[in-house]
PDB file of C-alpha atoms in Angstrom:
ATOM      1  CA  MET A 702     -15.617 -36.341 -43.256  1.00 44.00           C
ATOM      2  CA  SER A 703     -12.883 -36.326 -45.824  1.00 46.00           C
ATOM      3  CA  ARG A 704     -12.645 -38.784 -48.686  1.00 70.00           C
ATOM      4  CA  MET A 705     -16.209 -40.077 -48.371  1.00 85.00           C
ATOM      5  CA  THR A 706     -17.321 -41.718 -51.609  1.00 90.00           C
ATOM      6  CA  LEU A 707     -20.668 -41.147 -53.285  1.00 92.00           C
ATOM      7  CA  ALA A 708     -21.827 -43.182 -56.283  1.00 95.00           C
ATOM      8  CA  VAL A 709     -24.037 -41.502 -58.882  1.00 97.00           C
ATOM      9  CA  HIS A 710     -26.801 -43.804 -60.127  1.00 96.00           C
ATOM     10  CA  SER A 711     -27.594 -43.512 -63.837  1.00 95.00           C
ATOM     11  CA  GLN A 712     -31.291 -44.230 -63.206  1.00 95.00           C
ATOM     12  CA  LEU A 713     -33.888 -41.464 -63.038  1.00 97.00           C
ATOM     13  CA  TYR A 714     -36.379 -41.690 -60.156  1.00 98.00           C
ATOM     14  CA  SER A 715     -39.847 -40.323 -59.388  1.00 98.00           C
ATOM     15  CA  ILE A 716     -41.287 -39.563 -55.965  1.00 98.00           C
ATOM     16  CA  HIS A 717     -45.006 -40.244 -55.552  1.00 98.00           C
ATOM     17  CA  SER A 718     -47.461 -39.139 -52.883  1.00 98.00           C
ATOM     18  CA  PHE A 719     -50.459 -41.314 -51.967  1.00 97.00           C
ATOM     19  CA  SER A 720     -53.106 -41.131 -49.268  1.00 96.00           C
ATOM     20  CA  PRO A 721     -52.003 -43.061 -46.184  1.00 97.00           C
ATOM     21  CA  ASP A 722     -54.658 -45.750 -46.739  1.00 96.00           C
ATOM     22  CA  ALA A 723     -53.789 -46.341 -50.412  1.00 97.00           C
ATOM     23  CA  ASN A 724     -52.748 -49.775 -51.631  1.00 96.00           C
ATOM     24  CA  ILE A 725     -49.209 -49.882 -52.946  1.00 96.00           C
ATOM     25  CA  PRO A 726     -49.240 -50.956 -56.600  1.00 96.00           C
ATOM     26  CA  PRO A 727     -47.749 -54.483 -56.890  1.00 97.00           C
ATOM     27  CA  ALA A 728     -45.370 -53.356 -59.674  1.00 97.00           C
ATOM     28  CA  VAL A 729     -43.460 -51.312 -57.075  1.00 98.00           C
ATOM     29  CA  PHE A 730     -42.231 -54.500 -55.423  1.00 98.00           C
ATOM     30  CA  THR A 731     -40.718 -55.836 -58.657  1.00 97.00           C
ATOM     31  CA  GLN A 732     -38.342 -52.876 -59.070  1.00 98.00           C
ATOM     32  CA  GLU A 733     -34.618 -53.326 -58.478  1.00 95.00           C
ATOM     33  CA  MET A 734     -34.692 -50.343 -56.108  1.00 96.00           C
ATOM     34  CA  PHE A 735     -37.671 -48.671 -54.421  1.00 97.00           C
ATOM     35  CA  PHE A 736     -38.430 -46.881 -51.170  1.00 98.00           C
ATOM     36  CA  ILE A 737     -41.675 -46.659 -49.245  1.00 97.00           C
ATOM     37  CA  GLY A 738     -42.394 -44.350 -46.323  1.00 97.00           C
ATOM     38  CA  LYS A 739     -45.694 -44.227 -44.476  1.00 96.00           C
ATOM     39  CA  THR A 740     -47.030 -42.071 -41.655  1.00 97.00           C
ATOM     40  CA  LYS A 741     -50.552 -41.418 -40.389  1.00 96.00           C
ATOM     41  CA  ASP A 742     -50.713 -38.513 -42.853  1.00 96.00           C
ATOM     42  CA  GLU A 743     -49.078 -39.784 -46.014  1.00 96.00           C
ATOM     43  CA  LEU A 744     -47.593 -42.590 -48.070  1.00 97.00           C
ATOM     44  CA  SER A 745     -44.534 -41.786 -50.187  1.00 98.00           C
ATOM     45  CA  VAL A 746     -43.066 -44.095 -52.815  1.00 98.00           C
ATOM     46  CA  VAL A 747     -39.809 -43.646 -54.734  1.00 98.00           C
ATOM     47  CA  VAL A 748     -39.438 -45.743 -57.886  1.00 98.00           C
ATOM     48  CA  PRO A 749     -37.549 -45.691 -61.178  1.00 98.00           C
ATOM     49  CA  ALA A 750     -39.128 -43.057 -63.434  1.00 97.00           C
ATOM     50  CA  GLU A 751     -40.095 -45.625 -66.070  1.00 97.00           C
ATOM     51  CA  LEU A 752     -42.688 -47.058 -63.691  1.00 97.00           C
ATOM     52  CA  LYS A 753     -45.815 -44.966 -64.102  1.00 96.00           C
ATOM     53  CA  LEU A 754     -48.062 -44.857 -61.038  1.00 97.00           C
ATOM     54  CA  GLU A 755     -51.452 -43.246 -60.485  1.00 94.00           C
ATOM     55  CA  SER A 756     -50.655 -41.078 -57.461  1.00 96.00           C
ATOM     56  CA  ILE A 757     -51.989 -37.876 -55.927  1.00 96.00           C
ATOM     57  CA  GLU A 758     -48.801 -36.049 -56.820  1.00 96.00           C
ATOM     58  CA  GLU A 759     -45.555 -36.934 -58.592  1.00 97.00           C
ATOM     59  CA  GLU A 760     -42.140 -35.282 -58.589  1.00 96.00           C
ATOM     60  CA  SER A 761     -40.052 -36.505 -61.516  1.00 96.00           C
ATOM     61  CA  HIS A 762     -36.469 -36.236 -62.779  1.00 97.00           C
ATOM     62  CA  TRP A 763     -34.499 -37.145 -59.645  1.00 98.00           C
ATOM     63  CA  ARG A 764     -30.986 -38.596 -59.706  1.00 98.00           C
ATOM     64  CA  CYS A 765     -29.550 -40.587 -56.830  1.00 97.00           C
ATOM     65  CA  LEU A 766     -26.276 -40.275 -54.948  1.00 96.00           C
ATOM     66  CA  GLU A 767     -25.481 -43.320 -52.812  1.00 94.00           C
ATOM     67  CA  VAL A 768     -23.115 -43.001 -49.879  1.00 91.00           C
ATOM     68  CA  ILE A 769     -20.850 -46.008 -50.327  1.00 85.00           C
ATOM     69  CA  GLY A 770     -21.237 -48.145 -47.227  1.00 72.00           C
ATOM     70  CA  PRO A 771     -22.063 -50.050 -45.243  1.00 60.00           C
ATOM     71  CA  LEU A 772     -22.102 -47.337 -42.629  1.00 60.00           C
ATOM     72  CA  GLY A 773     -22.093 -48.237 -38.975  1.00 61.00           C
ATOM     73  CA  PHE A 774     -24.678 -46.737 -36.656  1.00 61.00           C
ATOM     74  CA  SER A 775     -21.843 -45.288 -34.578  1.00 60.00           C
ATOM     75  CA  MET A 776     -20.788 -43.075 -37.509  1.00 64.00           C
ATOM     76  CA  THR A 777     -22.186 -39.579 -37.089  1.00 63.00           C
ATOM     77  CA  GLY A 778     -22.612 -36.569 -39.336  1.00 68.00           C
ATOM     78  CA  ILE A 779     -22.626 -38.390 -42.664  1.00 77.00           C
ATOM     79  CA  LEU A 780     -25.955 -37.167 -43.977  1.00 84.00           C
ATOM     80  CA  SER A 781     -25.360 -33.780 -42.350  1.00 83.00           C
ATOM     81  CA  SER A 782     -22.052 -33.404 -44.171  1.00 89.00           C
ATOM     82  CA  VAL A 783     -23.564 -34.190 -47.570  1.00 93.00           C
ATOM     83  CA  SER A 784     -26.788 -32.246 -47.069  1.00 93.00           C
ATOM     84  CA  GLY A 785     -24.952 -29.257 -45.590  1.00 94.00           C
ATOM     85  CA  THR A 786     -22.612 -29.103 -48.572  1.00 94.00           C
ATOM     86  CA  LEU A 787     -25.571 -29.220 -50.954  1.00 97.00           C
ATOM     87  CA  ALA A 788     -27.572 -26.690 -48.929  1.00 96.00           C
ATOM     88  CA  ASP A 789     -24.622 -24.282 -49.111  1.00 96.00           C
ATOM     89  CA  ALA A 790     -24.839 -24.664 -52.909  1.00 97.00           C
ATOM     90  CA  ASN A 791     -28.641 -24.018 -52.828  1.00 97.00           C
ATOM     91  CA  ILE A 792     -29.441 -27.570 -53.928  1.00 97.00           C
ATOM     92  CA  SER A 793     -32.571 -29.206 -52.500  1.00 96.00           C
ATOM     93  CA  ILE A 794     -32.470 -32.895 -51.616  1.00 97.00           C
ATOM     94  CA  PHE A 795     -34.749 -35.796 -50.809  1.00 96.00           C
ATOM     95  CA  ALA A 796     -32.860 -38.001 -48.337  1.00 96.00           C
ATOM     96  CA  ILE A 797     -33.481 -41.684 -47.691  1.00 94.00           C
ATOM     97  CA  SER A 798     -31.661 -43.972 -45.296  1.00 90.00           C
ATOM     98  CA  THR A 799     -31.493 -47.748 -45.112  1.00 88.00           C
ATOM     99  CA  PHE A 800     -29.890 -50.016 -42.545  1.00 85.00           C
ATOM    100  CA  ASP A 801     -26.553 -49.922 -44.415  1.00 82.00           C
ATOM    101  CA  THR A 802     -26.304 -46.493 -46.045  1.00 86.00           C
ATOM    102  CA  ASP A 803     -27.818 -43.183 -47.121  1.00 89.00           C
ATOM    103  CA  TYR A 804     -29.231 -42.113 -50.483  1.00 94.00           C
ATOM    104  CA  ILE A 805     -29.581 -38.500 -51.540  1.00 96.00           C
ATOM    105  CA  LEU A 806     -31.919 -37.673 -54.409  1.00 98.00           C
ATOM    106  CA  ILE A 807     -31.212 -34.496 -56.353  1.00 97.00           C
ATOM    107  CA  LYS A 808     -33.114 -32.975 -59.254  1.00 98.00           C
ATOM    108  CA  LYS A 809     -31.479 -34.021 -62.531  1.00 97.00           C
ATOM    109  CA  ASP A 810     -30.774 -30.435 -63.591  1.00 97.00           C
ATOM    110  CA  LYS A 811     -28.816 -29.819 -60.352  1.00 97.00           C
ATOM    111  CA  LEU A 812     -26.600 -32.912 -60.535  1.00 97.00           C
ATOM    112  CA  THR A 813     -23.585 -31.210 -62.160  1.00 96.00           C
ATOM    113  CA  ASP A 814     -23.660 -28.391 -59.593  1.00 97.00           C
ATOM    114  CA  ALA A 815     -24.018 -30.938 -56.787  1.00 97.00           C
ATOM    115  CA  ILE A 816     -21.017 -32.926 -57.965  1.00 96.00           C
ATOM    116  CA  LYS A 817     -18.910 -29.757 -58.209  1.00 96.00           C
ATOM    117  CA  ALA A 818     -19.895 -28.677 -54.686  1.00 96.00           C
ATOM    118  CA  LEU A 819     -19.210 -32.114 -53.234  1.00 95.00           C
ATOM    119  CA  LYS A 820     -15.827 -32.466 -54.957  1.00 95.00           C
ATOM    120  CA  LYS A 821     -14.848 -29.035 -53.636  1.00 94.00           C
ATOM    121  CA  LYS A 822     -15.425 -30.451 -50.114  1.00 91.00           C
ATOM    122  CA  GLN A 823     -13.233 -33.503 -50.891  1.00 90.00           C
ATOM    123  CA  PHE A 824     -15.990 -36.026 -51.553  1.00 91.00           C
ATOM    124  CA  GLN A 825     -15.076 -38.725 -54.050  1.00 91.00           C
ATOM    125  CA  ILE A 826     -17.655 -39.206 -56.798  1.00 94.00           C
ATOM    126  CA  THR A 827     -17.980 -42.450 -58.799  1.00 91.00           C
ATOM    127  CA  LYS A 828     -20.542 -43.919 -61.174  1.00 87.00           C
ATOM    128  CA  TYR A 829     -22.756 -46.752 -60.014  1.00 66.00           C
TER     129      TYR A 829
END
């Protein structure tokens, strides 16, 4: 996948863990960008870091890389290409996909290393 473009969001994000039967705080739905994932075992919520939530556990200081899309469902290996590059650089990720594209969250203190690794593999990096 050469020349794929990733946009770096300036926003900091937090990832929250809730019990699966928890009510989602209404303030989540007023955010410009948020993600919710629910299974029988857990409820995860990603929101801008400024929004403080009472959760079981919180992981703070995440930055977001957005794969510039929209990406068709017939395209393969996109997330694998990004995550593999970052794994080779020992950078952990939190990946989220929507209908149109993929988002990769990286700890703020690893962002510079992530950008270097991605550029080395010919990814284009822009600011969002």
